[in-house]
């Protein structure tokens, strides 16, 4: 059984990873979190007894240090100590549940020190996917996707079929809370409307990304990077029920789909037990009451994030980094009521057009590009 280092342990992915790990009996080597919920970190330490706990915001660390002084867990703080802990850790697997670009360096340190990477963090793969894959190959680390769609594809194409026999990967999308609305109607939606996802319970940033469909745009880029499939072979299909988590179509026109109830603990657990499977706490599918599965084409005129993501992917280099940073800033502005919902994609499009693209960038250039855009808007 894997011995894991959980990054972003107090977030939605982190807490569900710990549940899945407990379910299958994985060891918890270390946990790391930003530090916004010290009480939860304390409970996690008492329950899972990790060797180390890292609080990324140093000013939040002292409270945790005092709270768990009676335990054997060492409390460290700051990003540098996090990177060092990942490198030095005796874990075999890093689970990256950090939200946003802050997850990038941890993923890079994980694979460069030979740890398998279970990644729910999209940004690292979207911006540095090729570099991370190369480092993983060099250091014998495996990358196991935990995003539900990519886990589904990973399961559908697993086996001995050569990659060149894949005709298409079909990412399913719930369509979010605003499916079917016109551009005009989108002008009137509120923050609370955007934060109400029909099927999945997630953090705020990704919930807004689902509403704009930028989440699916980032997932197209992520799928290209993870599975070495060109952009034109990746399709998006609206599937409101979120039962089929994605599909792979092969050259003989067979389509293999992965179905399960929408419960993030399941792809996280599969990543932990892969290639084995163990009983999970996810609800079983009830074919008696379910089962109307519907499919529709996405409206890329209204939800233009999908088009923007494809453009960034085609452009390559730092274009996905620019797309991601601009979107992250726009979402933050939206959550602070500084811009309206429809402005999110416009903001991202303007930034993508205005920022020069570097081809074949280094990690430093990717991080610099990201930092420059954030500095411009004074957003860290
Ligand atoms: Mn997803």
CSV table of C-alpha atoms and ligand atoms in Angstrom, one decimal:
chain,number,residue,atom,x,y,z
A,1,UNK,CA,0.0,0.0,0.0
A,2,UNK,CA,1.2,3.5,-0.8
A,3,UNK,CA,2.6,5.8,1.8
A,4,UNK,CA,1.4,9.3,0.9
A,5,UNK,CA,2.3,13.0,1.3
A,6,UNK,CA,-1.0,15.0,1.0
A,7,UNK,CA,-0.7,18.5,-0.3
A,8,UNK,CA,-3.6,20.8,0.4
A,9,UNK,CA,-4.8,18.5,3.2
A,10,UNK,CA,-7.5,20.8,4.5
A,11,UNK,CA,-9.1,21.5,1.1
A,12,UNK,CA,-11.8,19.6,-0.7
A,13,UNK,CA,-9.4,17.2,-2.5
A,14,UNK,CA,-7.2,16.9,0.6
A,15,UNK,CA,-10.0,15.9,3.0
A,16,UNK,CA,-11.4,13.4,0.5
A,17,UNK,CA,-7.9,12.0,-0.1
A,18,UNK,CA,-7.5,11.4,3.6
A,19,UNK,CA,-10.9,9.7,3.7
A,20,UNK,CA,-10.0,7.5,0.7
A,21,UNK,CA,-6.6,6.7,2.2
A,22,UNK,CA,-8.3,5.6,5.5
A,23,UNK,CA,-10.7,3.5,3.5
A,24,UNK,CA,-7.9,1.5,1.8
A,25,UNK,CA,-5.3,1.7,4.5
A,26,UNK,CA,-2.7,4.0,3.0
A,27,UNK,CA,-0.1,5.4,5.4
A,28,UNK,CA,0.0,9.2,5.8
A,29,UNK,CA,3.6,10.3,5.7
A,30,UNK,CA,3.0,14.0,5.8
A,31,UNK,CA,0.4,16.7,5.3
A,32,UNK,CA,0.7,20.2,4.0
A,33,UNK,CA,-1.8,23.1,3.9
A,34,UNK,CA,-1.9,26.8,3.4
A,35,UNK,CA,-2.8,27.4,7.1
A,36,UNK,CA,-6.3,28.9,6.8
A,37,UNK,CA,-7.8,26.0,9.0
A,38,UNK,CA,-5.4,25.2,11.8
A,39,UNK,CA,-8.1,23.4,13.8
A,40,UNK,CA,-8.7,21.0,11.0
A,41,UNK,CA,-4.9,20.4,10.5
A,42,UNK,CA,-4.7,19.6,14.2
A,43,UNK,CA,-7.6,17.0,13.9
A,44,UNK,CA,-5.8,15.5,10.9
A,45,UNK,CA,-2.6,15.2,12.8
A,46,UNK,CA,-4.3,13.5,15.8
A,47,UNK,CA,-6.1,11.1,13.5
A,48,UNK,CA,-3.5,10.2,10.9
A,49,UNK,CA,-0.3,10.7,12.8
A,50,UNK,CA,1.9,12.0,10.0
A,51,UNK,CA,5.6,12.4,10.6
A,52,UNK,CA,5.5,16.0,9.4
A,53,UNK,CA,2.9,18.8,8.9
A,54,UNK,CA,3.8,21.8,6.8
A,55,UNK,CA,2.0,25.1,7.2
A,56,UNK,CA,2.7,27.1,4.0
A,57,UNK,CA,1.9,30.5,5.5
A,58,UNK,CA,4.6,30.9,8.2
A,59,UNK,CA,2.6,33.3,10.4
A,60,UNK,CA,0.0,30.5,10.9
A,61,UNK,CA,2.5,27.8,11.9
A,62,UNK,CA,3.1,28.7,15.6
A,63,UNK,CA,-0.5,28.0,16.6
A,64,UNK,CA,-0.3,24.6,15.1
A,65,UNK,CA,3.0,23.9,16.7
A,66,UNK,CA,1.6,24.7,20.1
A,67,UNK,CA,-1.6,22.8,19.5
A,68,UNK,CA,0.2,19.5,18.6
A,69,UNK,CA,3.2,19.9,20.9
A,70,UNK,CA,2.1,16.6,22.7
A,71,UNK,CA,2.3,14.6,19.4
A,72,UNK,CA,5.2,13.2,17.5
A,73,UNK,CA,4.4,15.2,14.4
A,74,UNK,CA,7.0,17.8,13.4
A,75,UNK,CA,5.5,21.1,12.3
A,76,UNK,CA,7.4,23.0,9.6
A,77,UNK,CA,6.5,26.2,7.8
A,78,UNK,CA,6.9,28.1,4.5
A,79,UNK,CA,7.1,27.1,0.9
A,80,UNK,CA,10.8,26.4,0.9
A,81,UNK,CA,10.4,23.9,3.7
A,82,UNK,CA,7.5,22.3,1.9
A,83,UNK,CA,9.7,21.8,-1.2
A,84,UNK,CA,12.5,20.4,0.9
A,85,UNK,CA,10.2,18.1,2.7
A,86,UNK,CA,8.8,16.7,-0.5
A,87,UNK,CA,12.3,16.0,-1.8
A,88,UNK,CA,13.5,14.4,1.5
A,89,UNK,CA,10.3,12.6,2.3
A,90,UNK,CA,10.3,8.8,2.6
A,91,UNK,CA,6.8,8.7,1.1
A,92,UNK,CA,6.4,6.9,-2.2
A,93,UNK,CA,3.5,9.1,-3.5
A,94,UNK,CA,2.6,12.8,-3.4
A,95,UNK,CA,-1.1,13.6,-3.7
A,96,UNK,CA,-1.3,17.2,-5.0
A,97,UNK,CA,-4.6,18.8,-4.0
A,98,UNK,CA,-3.3,22.3,-3.8
A,99,UNK,CA,-5.6,24.7,-5.7
A,100,UNK,CA,-4.1,27.0,-8.3
A,101,UNK,CA,-0.6,27.8,-9.6
A,102,UNK,CA,0.9,27.3,-6.1
A,103,UNK,CA,0.6,23.5,-6.9
A,104,UNK,CA,3.1,23.7,-9.7
A,105,UNK,CA,6.5,23.6,-7.9
A,106,UNK,CA,5.4,20.9,-5.5
A,107,UNK,CA,4.5,18.6,-8.4
A,108,UNK,CA,7.9,19.3,-10.0
A,109,UNK,CA,9.7,18.5,-6.8
A,110,UNK,CA,7.6,15.3,-6.3
A,111,UNK,CA,8.5,13.8,-9.7
A,112,UNK,CA,12.1,15.0,-9.7
A,113,UNK,CA,12.6,13.1,-6.5
A,114,UNK,CA,11.1,10.0,-7.9
A,115,UNK,CA,7.8,10.1,-6.1
A,116,UNK,CA,4.7,9.0,-7.9
A,117,UNK,CA,2.4,12.0,-8.4
A,118,UNK,CA,-1.4,11.7,-7.9
A,119,UNK,CA,-2.5,15.0,-9.3
A,120,UNK,CA,-5.8,16.7,-8.8
A,121,UNK,CA,-4.1,20.1,-9.3
A,122,UNK,CA,-4.7,21.1,-12.9
A,123,UNK,CA,-2.4,24.2,-13.1
A,124,UNK,CA,0.8,22.2,-12.8
A,125,UNK,CA,-0.2,20.0,-15.7
A,126,UNK,CA,-1.7,22.8,-17.8
A,127,UNK,CA,1.3,25.1,-17.5
A,128,UNK,CA,4.2,22.6,-17.1
A,129,UNK,CA,2.8,19.3,-18.3
A,130,UNK,CA,5.5,18.4,-20.8
A,131,UNK,CA,8.3,19.3,-18.3
A,132,UNK,CA,6.7,17.3,-15.5
A,133,UNK,CA,6.2,14.3,-17.8
A,134,UNK,CA,9.8,14.4,-18.9
A,135,UNK,CA,11.1,14.7,-15.3
A,136,UNK,CA,8.8,11.9,-14.2
A,137,UNK,CA,10.2,9.6,-17.0
A,138,UNK,CA,13.8,10.5,-16.0
A,139,UNK,CA,13.3,9.8,-12.3
A,140,UNK,CA,11.0,6.7,-12.7
A,141,UNK,CA,7.9,8.5,-11.2
A,142,UNK,CA,4.4,7.7,-12.4
A,143,UNK,CA,1.8,10.3,-12.9
A,144,UNK,CA,-1.7,9.2,-12.0
A,145,UNK,CA,-4.6,11.6,-12.7
A,146,UNK,CA,-7.2,12.1,-10.0
A,147,UNK,CA,-9.3,14.6,-11.8
A,148,UNK,CA,-12.5,12.6,-12.4
A,149,UNK,CA,-12.5,13.0,-16.2
A,150,UNK,CA,-8.8,12.1,-16.5
A,151,UNK,CA,-9.1,9.3,-14.1
A,152,UNK,CA,-12.0,8.0,-16.3
A,153,UNK,CA,-9.8,8.2,-19.4
A,154,UNK,CA,-6.9,6.7,-17.6
A,155,UNK,CA,-9.2,3.7,-16.8
A,156,UNK,CA,-10.7,3.5,-20.3
A,157,UNK,CA,-7.4,3.4,-22.1
A,158,UNK,CA,-5.6,1.3,-19.5
A,159,UNK,CA,-4.4,-2.0,-20.9
A,160,UNK,CA,-2.4,-3.1,-23.9
A,161,UNK,CA,-4.1,-1.2,-26.7
A,162,UNK,CA,-1.4,1.1,-28.4
A,163,UNK,CA,-2.0,4.8,-28.0
A,164,UNK,CA,-2.2,5.2,-31.8
A,165,UNK,CA,-5.4,3.2,-31.8
A,166,UNK,CA,-7.2,6.0,-29.9
A,167,UNK,CA,-9.5,7.9,-32.2
A,168,UNK,CA,-10.9,10.4,-29.8
A,169,UNK,CA,-11.0,11.2,-26.1
A,170,UNK,CA,-14.4,12.5,-25.0
A,171,UNK,CA,-14.4,14.6,-21.9
A,172,UNK,CA,-17.9,14.9,-20.4
A,173,UNK,CA,-19.0,18.1,-18.8
A,174,UNK,CA,-22.0,18.7,-16.6
A,175,UNK,CA,-22.5,22.1,-18.2
A,176,UNK,CA,-22.6,23.8,-14.8
A,177,UNK,CA,-25.4,25.9,-13.4
A,178,UNK,CA,-25.8,28.1,-16.5
A,179,UNK,CA,-26.2,25.4,-19.1
A,180,UNK,CA,-28.7,26.5,-21.8
A,181,UNK,CA,-28.5,30.2,-21.0
A,182,UNK,CA,-27.9,32.8,-23.6
A,183,UNK,CA,-25.0,35.4,-23.5
A,184,UNK,CA,-27.7,38.0,-22.6
A,185,UNK,CA,-29.0,35.9,-19.6
A,186,UNK,CA,-25.4,35.3,-18.4
A,187,UNK,CA,-25.0,39.1,-17.9
A,188,UNK,CA,-27.6,38.9,-15.1
A,189,UNK,CA,-26.2,35.9,-13.0
A,190,UNK,CA,-24.9,36.5,-9.5
A,191,UNK,CA,-22.0,35.1,-7.5
A,192,UNK,CA,-24.3,32.8,-5.6
A,193,UNK,CA,-25.7,31.4,-8.8
A,194,UNK,CA,-22.2,30.6,-10.0
A,195,UNK,CA,-21.3,28.9,-6.8
A,196,UNK,CA,-24.2,26.5,-7.0
A,197,UNK,CA,-22.9,23.5,-8.9
A,198,UNK,CA,-25.6,20.9,-9.8
A,199,UNK,CA,-23.6,17.7,-9.2
A,200,UNK,CA,-20.2,18.2,-7.5
A,201,UNK,CA,-19.2,19.8,-4.2
A,202,UNK,CA,-15.8,21.6,-4.7
A,203,UNK,CA,-13.8,24.7,-3.8
A,204,UNK,CA,-15.0,28.1,-5.0
A,205,UNK,CA,-12.4,28.7,-7.8
A,206,UNK,CA,-13.2,25.4,-9.6
A,207,UNK,CA,-16.9,25.8,-9.1
A,208,UNK,CA,-16.8,29.2,-10.9
A,209,UNK,CA,-14.6,27.6,-13.6
A,210,UNK,CA,-17.3,25.0,-14.1
A,211,UNK,CA,-19.9,27.7,-14.5
A,212,UNK,CA,-17.8,29.5,-17.2
A,213,UNK,CA,-16.7,26.1,-18.6
A,214,UNK,CA,-13.1,27.2,-18.3
A,215,UNK,CA,-12.7,24.1,-16.1
A,216,UNK,CA,-13.4,22.0,-19.1
A,217,UNK,CA,-11.1,24.1,-21.2
A,218,UNK,CA,-8.2,23.5,-18.8
A,219,UNK,CA,-9.1,19.8,-18.8
A,220,UNK,CA,-8.7,19.7,-22.6
A,221,UNK,CA,-5.2,21.0,-22.1
A,222,UNK,CA,-4.6,18.6,-19.2
A,223,UNK,CA,-5.8,15.6,-21.3
A,224,UNK,CA,-3.5,16.5,-24.2
A,225,UNK,CA,-0.5,16.7,-21.8
A,226,UNK,CA,-1.3,13.6,-19.8
A,227,UNK,CA,-2.2,11.3,-22.6
A,228,UNK,CA,-0.1,12.6,-25.5
A,229,UNK,CA,-3.2,13.0,-27.7
A,230,UNK,CA,-3.4,16.0,-30.1
A,231,UNK,CA,-6.0,18.7,-29.3
A,232,UNK,CA,-8.2,17.8,-32.3
A,233,UNK,CA,-8.7,14.3,-30.9
A,234,UNK,CA,-10.2,15.7,-27.7
A,235,UNK,CA,-13.9,16.4,-27.7
A,236,UNK,CA,-16.2,17.8,-25.1
A,237,UNK,CA,-19.7,16.5,-24.6
A,238,UNK,CA,-22.3,18.0,-22.2
A,239,UNK,CA,-23.7,15.2,-20.0
A,240,UNK,CA,-25.9,16.7,-17.3
A,241,UNK,CA,-26.0,13.7,-15.0
A,242,UNK,CA,-22.3,13.4,-14.3
A,243,UNK,CA,-22.5,9.6,-14.3
A,244,UNK,CA,-20.2,9.0,-17.3
A,245,UNK,CA,-17.0,10.7,-16.2
A,246,UNK,CA,-15.4,10.5,-19.7
A,247,UNK,CA,-14.9,8.1,-22.6
A,248,UNK,CA,-12.3,6.9,-25.1
A,249,UNK,CA,-13.2,6.0,-28.7
A,250,UNK,CA,-10.9,3.6,-30.6
A,251,UNK,CA,-10.2,3.2,-34.3
A,252,UNK,CA,-12.7,0.3,-34.5
A,253,UNK,CA,-15.4,2.8,-33.3
A,254,UNK,CA,-15.7,1.1,-29.9
A,255,UNK,CA,-16.3,3.6,-27.2
A,256,UNK,CA,-15.3,2.7,-23.6
A,257,UNK,CA,-16.9,4.8,-20.9
A,258,UNK,CA,-16.3,4.9,-17.1
A,259,UNK,CA,-19.5,5.3,-15.0
A,260,UNK,CA,-19.8,5.9,-11.3
A,261,UNK,CA,-21.7,8.2,-8.9
A,262,UNK,CA,-20.2,11.7,-8.8
A,263,UNK,CA,-18.0,11.3,-5.7
A,264,UNK,CA,-14.4,12.6,-5.8
A,265,UNK,CA,-13.4,10.0,-3.2
A,266,UNK,CA,-13.6,7.4,-6.0
A,267,UNK,CA,-11.0,8.7,-8.5
A,268,UNK,CA,-8.8,9.6,-5.5
A,269,UNK,CA,-9.1,6.1,-4.1
A,270,UNK,CA,-8.5,4.5,-7.5
A,271,UNK,CA,-5.4,6.5,-7.9
A,272,UNK,CA,-4.2,5.2,-4.5
A,273,UNK,CA,-5.0,1.5,-5.3
A,274,UNK,CA,-4.3,1.5,-9.1
A,275,UNK,CA,-4.1,-1.0,-10.8
A,276,UNK,CA,-6.0,-2.8,-8.0
A,277,UNK,CA,-9.5,-1.9,-6.9
A,278,UNK,CA,-10.9,-2.0,-3.3
A,279,UNK,CA,-14.4,-1.4,-1.9
A,280,UNK,CA,-15.2,2.3,-1.6
A,281,UNK,CA,-17.7,4.5,0.2
A,282,UNK,CA,-19.1,5.8,-3.1
A,283,UNK,CA,-22.7,5.0,-3.7
A,284,UNK,CA,-23.4,2.3,-6.2
A,285,UNK,CA,-25.2,3.2,-9.4
A,286,UNK,CA,-28.9,2.5,-9.2
A,287,UNK,CA,-29.9,1.4,-12.7
A,288,UNK,CA,-33.6,1.1,-11.6
A,289,UNK,CA,-34.1,4.8,-10.9
A,290,UNK,CA,-31.3,6.5,-12.7
A,291,UNK,CA,-30.8,6.1,-15.8
A,292,UNK,CA,-31.5,8.6,-18.4
A,293,UNK,CA,-28.2,9.6,-19.7
A,294,UNK,CA,-28.2,12.6,-22.1
A,295,UNK,CA,-25.6,14.1,-24.3
A,296,UNK,CA,-25.4,17.5,-26.1
A,297,UNK,CA,-22.8,19.6,-27.8
A,298,UNK,CA,-21.4,22.5,-25.8
A,299,UNK,CA,-22.4,26.0,-26.8
A,300,UNK,CA,-19.0,27.5,-27.5
A,301,UNK,CA,-20.3,30.8,-28.8
A,302,UNK,CA,-21.8,31.6,-25.4
A,303,UNK,CA,-19.3,29.8,-23.2
A,304,UNK,CA,-16.2,31.0,-25.0
A,305,UNK,CA,-13.7,29.7,-22.5
A,306,UNK,CA,-13.6,26.4,-24.4
A,307,UNK,CA,-12.5,28.2,-27.5
A,308,UNK,CA,-9.9,30.3,-25.6
A,309,UNK,CA,-8.4,27.1,-24.1
A,310,UNK,CA,-8.2,25.5,-27.5
A,311,UNK,CA,-6.5,28.6,-28.9
A,312,UNK,CA,-4.0,28.6,-26.0
A,313,UNK,CA,-3.3,24.9,-26.5
A,314,UNK,CA,-2.7,25.4,-30.3
A,315,UNK,CA,-0.4,28.3,-29.6
A,316,UNK,CA,1.6,26.2,-27.0
A,317,UNK,CA,4.6,27.5,-25.0
A,318,UNK,CA,3.5,29.9,-22.3
A,319,UNK,CA,0.0,30.4,-23.8
A,320,UNK,CA,-1.7,27.9,-21.4
A,321,UNK,CA,0.1,29.7,-18.5
A,322,UNK,CA,-1.2,33.1,-19.6
A,323,UNK,CA,-4.7,31.6,-20.0
A,324,UNK,CA,-4.6,30.0,-16.6
A,325,UNK,CA,-3.2,33.1,-14.8
A,326,UNK,CA,-5.6,35.5,-16.4
A,327,UNK,CA,-8.6,33.2,-15.6
A,328,UNK,CA,-7.5,32.8,-12.0
A,329,UNK,CA,-7.2,36.6,-11.6
A,330,UNK,CA,-10.6,37.1,-13.3
A,331,UNK,CA,-12.3,34.6,-11.1
A,332,UNK,CA,-10.8,36.2,-8.0
A,333,UNK,CA,-12.1,39.6,-9.2
A,334,UNK,CA,-15.5,38.1,-9.8
A,335,UNK,CA,-15.5,36.5,-6.3
A,336,UNK,CA,-14.7,40.0,-4.9
A,337,UNK,CA,-17.6,41.5,-6.8
A,338,UNK,CA,-15.2,43.6,-8.9
A,339,UNK,CA,-16.3,42.2,-12.3
A,340,UNK,CA,-19.4,40.5,-13.5
A,341,UNK,CA,-19.7,36.9,-14.6
A,342,UNK,CA,-19.6,37.6,-18.3
A,343,UNK,CA,-16.4,39.6,-17.9
A,344,UNK,CA,-14.4,36.6,-16.8
A,345,UNK,CA,-13.9,35.2,-20.3
A,346,UNK,CA,-13.4,38.7,-21.8
A,347,UNK,CA,-10.7,39.5,-19.3
A,348,UNK,CA,-8.9,36.2,-20.0
A,349,UNK,CA,-9.2,36.7,-23.8
A,350,UNK,CA,-7.7,40.3,-23.6
A,351,UNK,CA,-4.8,39.1,-21.5
A,352,UNK,CA,-4.1,36.2,-23.9
A,353,UNK,CA,-4.0,38.6,-26.8
A,354,UNK,CA,-1.8,41.1,-25.0
A,355,UNK,CA,0.9,38.9,-23.5
A,356,UNK,CA,3.8,37.8,-25.7
A,357,UNK,CA,4.2,34.0,-25.8
A,358,UNK,CA,7.5,32.2,-25.2
A,359,UNK,CA,7.9,28.9,-27.0
A,360,UNK,CA,9.7,25.9,-25.4
A,361,UNK,CA,9.8,27.8,-22.1
A,362,UNK,CA,11.8,26.7,-19.0
A,363,UNK,CA,10.1,26.2,-15.6
A,364,UNK,CA,11.5,29.6,-14.6
A,365,UNK,CA,10.0,31.3,-17.7
A,366,UNK,CA,6.7,29.7,-17.0
A,367,UNK,CA,6.6,30.8,-13.4
A,368,UNK,CA,7.9,34.3,-14.4
A,369,UNK,CA,5.1,34.7,-17.0
A,370,UNK,CA,2.6,33.7,-14.4
A,371,UNK,CA,4.1,36.1,-11.8
A,372,UNK,CA,4.2,39.0,-14.3
A,373,UNK,CA,0.5,38.8,-15.0
A,374,UNK,CA,-0.3,38.6,-11.3
A,375,UNK,CA,1.9,41.5,-10.5
A,376,UNK,CA,0.2,43.6,-13.2
A,377,UNK,CA,-3.1,43.2,-11.3
A,378,UNK,CA,-1.6,43.0,-7.9
A,379,UNK,CA,-2.9,39.5,-7.3
A,380,UNK,CA,-0.6,36.9,-5.7
B,1,LIG,MN1,-12.8,17.5,-13.5
